[in-house]
mmCIF file of C-alpha atoms in Angstrom:
data_model
loop_
_atom_site.group_PDB
_atom_site.id
_atom_site.type_symbol
_atom_site.label_atom_id
_atom_site.label_comp_id
_atom_site.label_asym_id
_atom_site.label_seq_id
_atom_site.Cartn_x
_atom_site.Cartn_y
_atom_site.Cartn_z
ATOM 1 C CA MET A 1 23.083 27.244 9.872
ATOM 2 C CA GLY A 2 19.344 27.697 9.287
ATOM 3 C CA LYS A 3 19.479 26.212 5.803
ATOM 4 C CA LEU A 4 21.308 23.173 7.095
ATOM 5 C CA MET A 5 18.313 22.216 9.208
ATOM 6 C CA TYR A 6 15.393 20.444 7.630
ATOM 7 C CA SER A 7 11.845 21.566 8.251
ATOM 8 C CA CYS A 8 9.418 18.866 9.417
ATOM 9 C CA GLU A 9 7.932 18.728 5.924
ATOM 10 C CA GLN A 10 11.356 18.135 4.364
ATOM 11 C CA ALA A 11 12.249 15.554 6.996
ATOM 12 C CA ALA A 12 8.943 13.682 6.618
ATOM 13 C CA ARG A 13 9.262 13.687 2.822
ATOM 14 C CA LEU A 14 12.756 12.215 3.060
ATOM 15 C CA ALA A 15 11.735 9.663 5.681
ATOM 16 C CA SER A 16 9.114 8.478 3.202
ATOM 17 C CA ARG A 17 11.588 8.434 0.311
ATOM 18 C CA ALA A 18 14.093 6.474 2.400
ATOM 19 C CA MET A 19 11.614 3.589 2.361
ATOM 20 C CA GLU A 20 12.039 3.413 -1.422
ATOM 21 C CA GLN A 21 15.730 4.042 -1.982
ATOM 22 C CA PRO A 22 18.866 4.743 0.071
ATOM 23 C CA LEU A 23 19.431 8.437 0.764
ATOM 24 C CA GLY A 24 22.708 10.170 0.019
ATOM 25 C CA ALA A 25 25.116 10.536 2.950
ATOM 26 C CA TRP A 26 24.377 14.231 3.392
ATOM 27 C CA GLN A 27 20.600 13.807 3.261
ATOM 28 C CA ARG A 28 20.820 10.947 5.708
ATOM 29 C CA LEU A 29 22.866 13.034 8.105
ATOM 30 C CA LEU A 30 20.445 15.964 7.965
ATOM 31 C CA LEU A 31 17.449 13.669 8.342
ATOM 32 C CA ASN A 32 18.926 11.821 11.316
ATOM 33 C CA THR A 33 19.888 15.109 12.969
ATOM 34 C CA HIS A 34 16.323 16.312 12.574
ATOM 35 C CA LEU A 35 14.921 13.065 13.969
ATOM 36 C CA VAL A 36 17.116 13.278 17.074
ATOM 37 C CA ILE A 37 15.514 16.559 18.058
ATOM 38 C CA CYS A 38 11.998 16.083 16.636
ATOM 39 C CA ARG A 39 9.638 13.644 18.310
ATOM 40 C CA ARG A 40 6.863 14.410 15.816
ATOM 41 C CA CYS A 41 8.866 13.347 12.798
ATOM 42 C CA THR A 42 10.220 10.352 14.724
ATOM 43 C CA ASN A 43 6.616 9.323 15.368
ATOM 44 C CA PHE A 44 5.782 9.808 11.689
ATOM 45 C CA THR A 45 8.780 7.708 10.614
ATOM 46 C CA ARG A 46 7.783 4.868 12.951
ATOM 47 C CA GLN A 47 4.169 5.071 11.833
ATOM 48 C CA ILE A 48 4.867 4.726 8.133
ATOM 49 C CA ALA A 49 7.167 1.770 8.880
ATOM 50 C CA PHE A 50 4.361 0.179 10.917
ATOM 51 C CA LEU A 51 1.897 0.806 8.076
ATOM 52 C CA ARG A 52 4.239 -1.084 5.750
ATOM 53 C CA ARG A 53 4.299 -4.034 8.171
ATOM 54 C CA ALA A 54 0.510 -3.887 8.245
ATOM 55 C CA ALA A 55 0.275 -3.788 4.444
ATOM 56 C CA HIS A 56 2.389 -6.927 4.166
ATOM 57 C CA ARG A 57 -0.165 -8.702 6.350
ATOM 58 C CA VAL A 58 -3.155 -7.710 4.201
ATOM 59 C CA PRO A 59 -3.165 -10.837 1.979
ATOM 60 C CA GLU A 60 -3.427 -13.151 4.990
ATOM 61 C CA THR A 61 -6.290 -11.085 6.420
ATOM 62 C CA LEU A 62 -8.165 -11.805 3.177
ATOM 63 C CA GLU A 63 -7.942 -15.548 3.833
ATOM 64 C CA LYS A 64 -11.031 -17.081 5.361
ATOM 65 C CA ASP A 65 -11.872 -20.548 6.562
ATOM 66 C CA GLY A 66 -13.111 -22.795 3.823
ATOM 67 C CA ASP A 67 -11.597 -20.940 0.877
ATOM 68 C CA MET B 1 -10.592 -34.982 -19.514
ATOM 69 C CA SER B 2 -11.197 -35.664 -15.847
ATOM 70 C CA GLU B 3 -7.759 -34.203 -15.174
ATOM 71 C CA ASP B 4 -8.890 -30.941 -16.766
ATOM 72 C CA LYS B 5 -11.968 -30.964 -14.615
ATOM 73 C CA ASP B 6 -9.922 -31.521 -11.464
ATOM 74 C CA TRP B 7 -7.693 -28.632 -12.451
ATOM 75 C CA ALA B 8 -10.657 -26.330 -13.015
ATOM 76 C CA GLN B 9 -12.038 -27.300 -9.610
ATOM 77 C CA ALA B 10 -8.690 -26.716 -7.930
ATOM 78 C CA LEU B 11 -8.656 -23.204 -9.400
ATOM 79 C CA GLU B 12 -12.262 -22.555 -8.489
ATOM 80 C CA ALA B 13 -11.447 -23.194 -4.820
ATOM 81 C CA HIS B 14 -9.385 -19.990 -4.820
ATOM 82 C CA ARG B 15 -11.890 -17.718 -6.535
ATOM 83 C CA LYS B 16 -13.337 -16.127 -3.404
ATOM 84 C CA TYR B 17 -9.899 -15.283 -2.047
ATOM 85 C CA LEU B 18 -8.824 -13.808 -5.381
ATOM 86 C CA GLN B 19 -12.014 -11.761 -5.554
ATOM 87 C CA ARG B 20 -11.299 -10.263 -2.118
ATOM 88 C CA TYR B 21 -7.695 -9.587 -3.123
ATOM 89 C CA ALA B 22 -8.759 -7.806 -6.329
ATOM 90 C CA MET B 23 -11.455 -5.914 -4.450
ATOM 91 C CA PHE B 24 -8.908 -4.625 -1.960
ATOM 92 C CA HIS B 25 -6.951 -2.970 -4.759
ATOM 93 C CA LEU B 26 -9.731 -1.950 -7.139
ATOM 94 C CA HIS B 27 -12.665 -1.042 -4.836
ATOM 95 C CA ASP B 28 -15.037 -2.062 -7.632
ATOM 96 C CA ALA B 29 -16.765 -5.450 -7.612
ATOM 97 C CA ALA B 30 -17.329 -5.694 -11.379
ATOM 98 C CA LEU B 31 -13.760 -4.696 -12.193
ATOM 99 C CA ALA B 32 -12.432 -7.109 -9.574
ATOM 100 C CA GLU B 33 -14.511 -9.902 -11.099
ATOM 101 C CA ASP B 34 -13.033 -9.174 -14.525
ATOM 102 C CA ALA B 35 -9.506 -9.368 -13.119
ATOM 103 C CA VAL B 36 -10.270 -12.674 -11.402
ATOM 104 C CA GLN B 37 -11.906 -14.122 -14.508
ATOM 105 C CA ASP B 38 -8.880 -13.173 -16.650
ATOM 106 C CA THR B 39 -6.675 -14.843 -14.046
ATOM 107 C CA MET B 40 -8.731 -18.041 -14.080
ATOM 108 C CA MET B 41 -8.648 -18.254 -17.873
ATOM 109 C CA ALA B 42 -4.897 -17.702 -17.973
ATOM 110 C CA ALA B 43 -4.328 -20.306 -15.265
ATOM 111 C CA LEU B 44 -6.632 -22.860 -16.883
ATOM 112 C CA ALA B 45 -4.666 -22.665 -20.115
ATOM 113 C CA GLN B 46 -1.407 -23.442 -18.283
ATOM 114 C CA GLY B 47 -2.324 -26.767 -16.776
ATOM 115 C CA ASN B 48 -1.676 -28.087 -13.292
ATOM 116 C CA ARG B 49 1.912 -28.302 -12.098
ATOM 117 C CA PHE B 50 1.457 -27.609 -8.417
ATOM 118 C CA GLU B 51 2.062 -29.700 -5.373
ATOM 119 C CA GLY B 52 -0.073 -27.985 -2.788
ATOM 120 C CA ARG B 53 -2.798 -25.513 -2.198
ATOM 121 C CA SER B 54 -0.670 -22.658 -0.890
ATOM 122 C CA GLN B 55 1.785 -22.891 -3.777
ATOM 123 C CA LEU B 56 -1.134 -22.667 -6.203
ATOM 124 C CA ARG B 57 -2.566 -19.644 -4.384
ATOM 125 C CA THR B 58 0.777 -17.834 -4.529
ATOM 126 C CA TRP B 59 0.991 -18.483 -8.245
ATOM 127 C CA LEU B 60 -2.606 -17.349 -8.883
ATOM 128 C CA THR B 61 -2.047 -14.202 -6.845
ATOM 129 C CA ALA B 62 1.025 -13.358 -8.925
ATOM 130 C CA ILE B 63 -1.057 -13.659 -12.115
ATOM 131 C CA LEU B 64 -3.854 -11.617 -10.564
ATOM 132 C CA LYS B 65 -1.488 -8.748 -9.708
ATOM 133 C CA HIS B 66 -0.631 -8.384 -13.375
ATOM 134 C CA LYS B 67 -4.262 -8.659 -14.466
ATOM 135 C CA ILE B 68 -5.239 -5.907 -12.019
ATOM 136 C CA ILE B 69 -2.554 -3.602 -13.380
ATOM 137 C CA ASP B 70 -3.445 -4.451 -17.007
ATOM 138 C CA LEU B 71 -7.109 -3.676 -16.347
ATOM 139 C CA VAL B 72 -6.359 -0.382 -14.663
ATOM 140 C CA ARG B 73 -4.049 0.601 -17.501
ATOM 141 C CA SER B 74 -6.485 -0.306 -20.238
ATOM 142 C CA ARG B 75 -9.329 1.625 -18.585
ATOM 143 C CA GLY B 76 -7.158 4.517 -17.429
ATOM 144 C CA ARG B 77 -8.986 4.433 -14.103
ATOM 145 C CA GLY B 78 -7.421 5.542 -10.868
ATOM 146 C CA LEU B 79 -4.132 6.242 -12.568
ATOM 147 C CA PRO B 80 -1.831 8.977 -11.329
ATOM 148 C CA ALA B 81 -1.499 11.898 -13.718
ATOM 149 C CA GLY B 82 1.631 11.519 -15.851
ATOM 150 C CA THR B 83 3.024 14.928 -14.972
ATOM 151 C CA LEU B 84 2.083 15.313 -11.366
ATOM 152 C CA SER B 85 3.729 18.393 -9.919
ATOM 153 C CA LEU B 86 4.720 18.803 -6.309
ATOM 154 C CA ASP B 87 1.825 21.069 -5.490
ATOM 155 C CA ASP B 88 -0.987 20.202 -7.867
ATOM 156 C CA ASP B 89 -3.628 19.356 -5.314
ATOM 157 C CA GLY B 90 -2.305 20.649 -2.011
ATOM 158 C CA SER B 91 -3.007 17.404 -0.161
ATOM 159 C CA ALA B 92 0.532 17.170 1.260
ATOM 160 C CA GLU B 93 0.628 20.895 1.863
ATOM 161 C CA ALA B 94 -2.512 20.702 3.983
ATOM 162 C CA SER B 95 -0.511 18.585 6.440
ATOM 163 C CA PHE B 96 2.102 21.333 6.887
ATOM 164 C CA THR B 97 2.157 25.085 7.472
ATOM 165 C CA PRO B 98 3.799 27.277 4.812
ATOM 166 C CA LYS B 99 6.951 27.135 6.961
ATOM 167 C CA GLY B 100 6.944 23.338 6.900
ATOM 168 C CA LYS B 101 5.648 22.646 10.407
ATOM 169 C CA TRP B 102 3.103 19.916 11.130
ATOM 170 C CA VAL B 103 -0.470 21.206 11.202
ATOM 171 C CA ASP B 104 -1.559 18.156 13.176
ATOM 172 C CA PRO B 105 1.657 16.808 14.775
ATOM 173 C CA PRO B 106 1.975 12.996 14.804
ATOM 174 C CA ALA B 107 1.517 11.697 18.338
ATOM 175 C CA ASP B 108 3.067 8.492 19.626
ATOM 176 C CA TRP B 109 1.211 5.327 18.582
ATOM 177 C CA GLY B 110 2.922 3.376 21.366
ATOM 178 C CA LEU B 111 3.449 -0.280 20.427
ATOM 179 C CA PRO B 112 1.043 -0.555 17.507
ATOM 180 C CA ASP B 113 1.804 -4.119 16.389
ATOM 181 C CA ALA B 114 -0.632 -5.681 18.854
ATOM 182 C CA ALA B 115 -3.426 -4.101 16.777
ATOM 183 C CA LEU B 116 -2.519 -6.372 13.853
ATOM 184 C CA GLU B 117 -4.281 -9.199 15.690
ATOM 185 C CA SER B 118 -7.577 -7.297 15.899
ATOM 186 C CA GLN B 119 -10.265 -7.801 13.253
ATOM 187 C CA GLN B 120 -11.680 -4.385 14.065
ATOM 188 C CA PHE B 121 -8.282 -2.850 13.275
ATOM 189 C CA TRP B 122 -8.362 -4.366 9.788
ATOM 190 C CA ARG B 123 -11.841 -2.979 9.132
ATOM 191 C CA VAL B 124 -10.582 0.493 10.033
ATOM 192 C CA TYR B 125 -7.433 -0.023 7.967
ATOM 193 C CA GLN B 126 -9.440 -0.968 4.870
ATOM 194 C CA GLU B 127 -11.760 1.977 5.365
ATOM 195 C CA CYS B 128 -8.800 4.363 5.592
ATOM 196 C CA CYS B 129 -7.271 2.856 2.433
ATOM 197 C CA ARG B 130 -10.545 3.475 0.615
ATOM 198 C CA ARG B 131 -10.585 7.101 1.746
ATOM 199 C CA MET B 132 -7.323 7.885 -0.012
ATOM 200 C CA PRO B 133 -7.627 9.713 -3.307
ATOM 201 C CA GLU B 134 -8.138 6.968 -5.897
ATOM 202 C CA ARG B 135 -4.992 7.737 -7.855
ATOM 203 C CA HIS B 136 -2.871 7.501 -4.689
ATOM 204 C CA ALA B 137 -4.551 4.400 -3.345
ATOM 205 C CA LEU B 138 -3.625 2.080 -6.184
ATOM 206 C CA VAL B 139 0.029 3.166 -6.277
ATOM 207 C CA TYR B 140 0.223 2.750 -2.518
ATOM 208 C CA SER B 141 -1.297 -0.717 -2.552
ATOM 209 C CA MET B 142 0.873 -1.796 -5.495
ATOM 210 C CA ARG B 143 3.947 -0.745 -3.542
ATOM 211 C CA GLU B 144 3.004 -1.836 -0.036
ATOM 212 C CA VAL B 145 0.523 -4.684 -0.389
ATOM 213 C CA MET B 146 1.582 -6.228 -3.714
ATOM 214 C CA ASP B 147 5.145 -5.409 -2.651
ATOM 215 C CA LEU B 148 6.223 -4.529 -6.205
ATOM 216 C CA PRO B 149 9.583 -2.735 -6.557
ATOM 217 C CA SER B 150 9.375 1.049 -7.092
ATOM 218 C CA ASP B 151 10.990 0.951 -10.525
ATOM 219 C CA GLU B 152 8.562 -1.696 -11.751
ATOM 220 C CA ILE B 153 5.590 0.442 -10.672
ATOM 221 C CA CYS B 154 7.039 3.485 -12.459
ATOM 222 C CA LYS B 155 7.464 1.465 -15.641
ATOM 223 C CA LYS B 156 3.985 -0.075 -15.522
ATOM 224 C CA LEU B 157 2.183 3.173 -14.772
ATOM 225 C CA ASP B 158 4.498 5.343 -16.854
ATOM 226 C CA ILE B 159 5.349 7.785 -14.079
ATOM 227 C CA SER B 160 8.710 9.146 -12.935
ATOM 228 C CA MET B 161 10.447 8.055 -9.741
ATOM 229 C CA SER B 162 9.929 11.516 -8.254
ATOM 230 C CA ASN B 163 6.190 11.314 -9.024
ATOM 231 C CA LEU B 164 6.141 7.965 -7.280
ATOM 232 C CA HIS B 165 7.785 9.478 -4.189
ATOM 233 C CA VAL B 166 5.260 12.318 -4.095
ATOM 234 C CA ILE B 167 2.313 9.947 -4.442
ATOM 235 C CA LEU B 168 3.577 7.538 -1.774
ATOM 236 C CA PHE B 169 4.330 10.422 0.594
ATOM 237 C CA ARG B 170 0.790 11.785 0.214
ATOM 238 C CA ALA B 171 -0.707 8.339 0.567
ATOM 239 C CA ARG B 172 1.258 7.772 3.790
ATOM 240 C CA LEU B 173 0.226 11.170 5.187
ATOM 241 C CA SER B 174 -3.393 10.411 4.413
ATOM 242 C CA LEU B 175 -3.360 6.874 5.802
ATOM 243 C CA ARG B 176 -1.551 7.739 9.037
ATOM 244 C CA ALA B 177 -3.867 10.700 9.673
ATOM 245 C CA CYS B 178 -6.932 8.521 9.120
ATOM 246 C CA MET B 179 -5.574 5.670 11.271
ATOM 247 C CA THR B 180 -4.823 8.142 14.059
ATOM 248 C CA ARG B 181 -8.348 9.590 13.928
ATOM 249 C CA LYS B 182 -10.165 6.307 13.627
ATOM 250 C CA TRP B 183 -7.999 3.924 15.600
ATOM 251 C CA PHE B 184 -5.043 5.172 17.623
ATOM 252 C CA ALA B 185 -6.790 8.187 19.138
ATOM 253 C CA VAL B 186 -9.832 6.061 20.014
ATOM 254 C CA GLU B 187 -10.365 3.911 23.095
ATOM 255 C CA HIS B 188 -10.828 0.205 22.367
ATOM 256 C CA GLY B 189 -12.455 -2.435 24.428
#
């Protein structure tokens, strides 16, 4: 069973990759299982999603009055 | 002739914004100026076919993105190594123990979106982006700020998809650690 559980590093790596392309069914299952029991990796996953929302706002933060 | 002059002036009105945009990605004023100048010349040659200001800015920004990437490619600056291995600089590994546990476990950021309205937040965000290793920073900002598709970035920078994943993962680790240290773990007000 041990090898069926992801470490935090593996889970975090996959959470990052999932933002680029869909994971396979098995990877998704193992990742989601890890996230259910791991608050740290859940926090990480939410944080990188937030950082993407922030990045999309960067161009408008570069706007200034008068130009 | 006066039409040409009007067109040049319409473009000129966007120069400061484009300079800031280029600066965000390149972190080098002279290089950013080159990218903006190339953009202006390319736009000038095309002639005006725009209704409003925001449409023109969108179009200029799209040109600028390509000029930034062309410049970086031609100078070879800040580019990721072509054959980046999983463990060539240890920057991801430093975030985890050899057994794959977090060294500095991510704490809850609460409801972070309110911070997006704070100017101070954006200063910290830009500082943290600049602290990333140069060859991660550009890939990250191409993906997340320019919003270019992964496969297009791989093609332009001549890196593999798995290299791209490694670089983005490291960039995200670095940025979230810095934002925690400098913003979310700090009292504001």
